[in-house]
Amino acid sequence: MPAGLNRALLTVAGAIVAVILAIAICSVAIVAAGGGPLDALAAFFDFGATERAQSNGVAALIDRAIPLFIAGLAVAIGFRMNLFNIGVEGQYRIAAICAAYVGSTFTAPGWIQISVIIIVAALVGGFYALVPAVMKVTRGVNEVIATIMLNYIAINLASYLVRGPFSGQKEGDLTTTTPPLPESAMFPDLNFVFDWFGMVRPTRAGGLWGFLLVAIVLGVVVWLVLERTRFGFNVKASGLNGPAALASGVAPKTMVIAAMVMSGAVAGLIGLPEILGDRGAYNSNFTAGLGFLGIAVALLGRNKPAGIAIAALLFAFLDRAQGALQEAHVPASVVTIIQGVIVLLVVIANEITKRLALRLEERRAAQQLARNTPVEVTA
Amino acid sequence: MSADTLATAKPAVELEGITKRFPGVVANHDIRITVRPGTVHAIVGENGAGKSTLMKILYGMQKPDEGTIRVNGAEVSFRTPSDAIGVGIGMVHQHFMLADNFTVLENIVLGAEPKRAGLLDTAAARARINELAETHGLRVDPDKLVEDLGVGDRQRVEILKVLYRGARILILDEPTAVLVPQEVEELFQNLRELKAEGLTVIFISHKLDEVLGIADAITVIRRGTTVASVDPGEVTARQLAELMVGSELPTPETRESTVTDVVTLKVSGLTMEADGHRPVPKGASAEAYVAKLREEGKRLLLDDVSFEIHQGEILGIAGVEGNGQSELIEAIMGIRPAHGLIELTGRDITSWSTLRRRESGIGYIPEDRHRQGLLLEASLWENRVLGHQTRKPARRGIWINRKASKADTERIVREYDVRTPGVDTLALALSGGNQQKLIVGREMSGAPAFLIAAHPTRGVDVGAQAAIWDHLRDARAAGLAVLLISADLDELIGLSDAIQVIYRGRLVAALDPSDITPERLGGYMTGAIAGTEET
């Protein structure tokens, strides 16, 4: 068996074991909370009684997975070189509000309008990530601390902006919001996909968001950049062995700045699916906490775009069931427990399978070579 | 000393037939050592000869695969260091293991605290420490913070820590590596007092003059096994060096000279400060600035190093480890800033980045292949790309050319006889020798003009060693300029066209390898033969 395939199989096996174990552990939690594990399991797969409810459920699942996927990508870019960009949370919020405001100030044909909004979001997110990167390379400030602090600044700055300079609130409105985006800014939905499967088109929250396509393209681009380009190689080398990367001519400071800005630029897009697909503005109902969830998604997906996609879908699948669980008399917070347990177990499983794979590889190579190499005395 | 009467007593430590294997290599092989009680017994050997493994076995950090250990006549088997401490063996590590923000007293009792009613009994601890310090002449103030202590004092704290736990046999691992000469003398005074108290000291070192100055008996280790036990009164430093280096290795001799008069690398006035690089102040010349540093008594890691290497020439740098070799390499590679001028094929590369230097034809075989040479958790072909990201065949525009890289890795595997199941295998699965052959193959790729080879055959088996030497010779014949840094004196003498000795950051002697022996070279390296008038 080729060495690469061997390692991949081990990884998948580890992840599956972790998820099964997590379900077992959570069953205990559900029983303790007074529910039935089987009821809970049924609730996860219960997408509603009517056809329309089922379509809405599927759309909600995918819509939830899109920003999680983008958030996972953003975090993974940093993780690849041992940079912990905890600031994804702040980067996407500040980027979302700036992009929503800029988008509302003009009207242009759809593709221009949307492109401008995406570019503004990426620029703002990248710029906001540049701050901790510069602090790190010039002053040695730990990026974890810097980004956590910048999160607070971003969150509060965003709530100031939405009330003050960027406010589009009309007299009598209950929610604070930026001015509404013109119709041309709304990303066309993908509801027609449901026709292909003979399902009813979803109606809730804009249906299936068209930003899904952007996310898929983004995933492919990130994969290409990380796995196939020289830049990606430098990122990998810096992450695996800093001194070796340095000795081979990779400039560590440039790499920190480039990786951090790229991470921030991707993070800037996290809020757009929701704004362009449903809300048409940044308002007080805007989904928070995606940046932190992105950390868990990236961990779960082992920093690889395909893995992150699966992890994002899994998280979205669990999140979607919150309503159904309550109807089955299981506390909805069980979902959070399951998510936490899965992340923990997967991190452990990753570490175990990684060591196992390395040891197997060592043994395999040693066996192949032992036949014709006599043992030498060295130290 | 009453060595004659003590000789009849039971040996303090007796090692017989100790063998330790690691996957693919044997680190220790049939080690036999007898240490008499109340003596200072030195164990000498080159770096990588197997001294550290042996000490780890004796201190219970590793279990031998074969052989017996006897302490004071009784056979013992250690599973952990606490077993070793239990029979009175203590270890003073080369790198101090002290908590900086604790006082001397707290550090000494840490892990073995005397308690009274559940609280630390400071008074009892102080009394015992003072008593120990008194009897062994190890004066330190128990209430000082360790961070305020100098290196010599810290070492005394380490020794006290071991004595406090009741050790009667002390292992000192390269204790003088971090000391200045005066402190070395102080340490030796302390050791003599310990000996007078009847304690046994096992002293590990590769500094021959020091060993001869303190030891009552010397055991030489070479390539993992004990090759001789000698009396310091009956050997000279030269004979010891000969024993340490050995002569049964395949000879790395180069045939006729291929040196041309074209200068490939020229280094002039290279100087590096110990406490961080500072740019030369505006208006002042570099020389004046360096002279000022010297005047102020600043420690310099490199001090006015100048040399030239010609096309087809191998320049060997001899020196005891830690005398500026690593700094010299890092300065030439552009990893660490230094004052001075570096020219490659006539171009001033002083201000160039590491990448640009590599692109313009510098190859680098690092001294620690795991730290600087390899991505252990990446495949062989990715390791082939490392350092060549911006050059053919690894590069294709902004992309990595995977196909060409893999093909070229296969070429290296073939030409350099890298034993591997395939180019997708992870680097960590290979033995040290094969990893090293891969690195040599990589660094020779892309026709470099100049190669830094730091300990190119360290920790590799004899077969790989001979192969690597052949490749270096061939490249030299093809016009490569090589800077060779090695602790293996035979290798250095055999391969080099010229040898420079580095001592405390300065080049102190230029020697002709055709008319020098390892023993004389060893003398220059330790400063025993004066190529310099300094201490």
PDB file of C-alpha atoms in Angstrom, chain B residues 10-18 31-36 58 67-76 169 202:
ATOM      1  CA  LYS B  10      35.256  -2.945  46.200  1.00  0.00           C
ATOM      2  CA  PRO B  11      34.758  -0.829  43.077  1.00  0.00           C
ATOM      3  CA  ALA B  12      32.247   1.994  43.544  1.00  0.00           C
ATOM      4  CA  VAL B  13      30.794   1.331  40.128  1.00  0.00           C
ATOM      5  CA  GLU B  14      31.449  -1.568  37.848  1.00  0.00           C
ATOM      6  CA  LEU B  15      29.952  -1.808  34.376  1.00  0.00           C
ATOM      7  CA  GLU B  16      30.313  -5.035  32.514  1.00  0.00           C
ATOM      8  CA  GLY B  17      29.319  -5.778  28.959  1.00  0.00           C
ATOM      9  CA  ILE B  18      26.790  -2.927  28.731  1.00  0.00           C
ATOM     10  CA  ILE B  31      31.115  -1.237  27.701  1.00  0.00           C
ATOM     11  CA  ARG B  32      33.448  -2.189  30.555  1.00  0.00           C
ATOM     12  CA  ILE B  33      34.368   0.330  33.212  1.00  0.00           C
ATOM     13  CA  THR B  34      35.575  -0.069  36.775  1.00  0.00           C
ATOM     14  CA  VAL B  35      35.499   2.997  38.981  1.00  0.00           C
ATOM     15  CA  ARG B  36      37.422   2.812  42.250  1.00  0.00           C
ATOM     16  CA  LEU B  58      24.055   4.581  34.797  1.00  0.00           C
ATOM     17  CA  GLY B  67      25.230  -6.277  30.714  1.00  0.00           C
ATOM     18  CA  THR B  68      25.371  -5.747  34.442  1.00  0.00           C
ATOM     19  CA  ILE B  69      25.850  -2.731  36.680  1.00  0.00           C
ATOM     20  CA  ARG B  70      27.352  -3.204  40.133  1.00  0.00           C
ATOM     21  CA  VAL B  71      27.416  -0.452  42.719  1.00  0.00           C
ATOM     22  CA  ASN B  72      29.696  -1.055  45.707  1.00  0.00           C
ATOM     23  CA  GLY B  73      29.847  -4.697  44.764  1.00  0.00           C
ATOM     24  CA  ALA B  74      26.086  -5.310  44.648  1.00  0.00           C
ATOM     25  CA  GLU B  75      24.339  -5.852  41.344  1.00  0.00           C
ATOM     26  CA  VAL B  76      21.624  -3.278  40.639  1.00  0.00           C
ATOM     27  CA  ILE B 169      28.797   8.795  43.551  1.00  0.00           C
ATOM     28  CA  ILE B 202      32.595  10.287  37.334  1.00  0.00           C
TER      29      ILE B 202
END
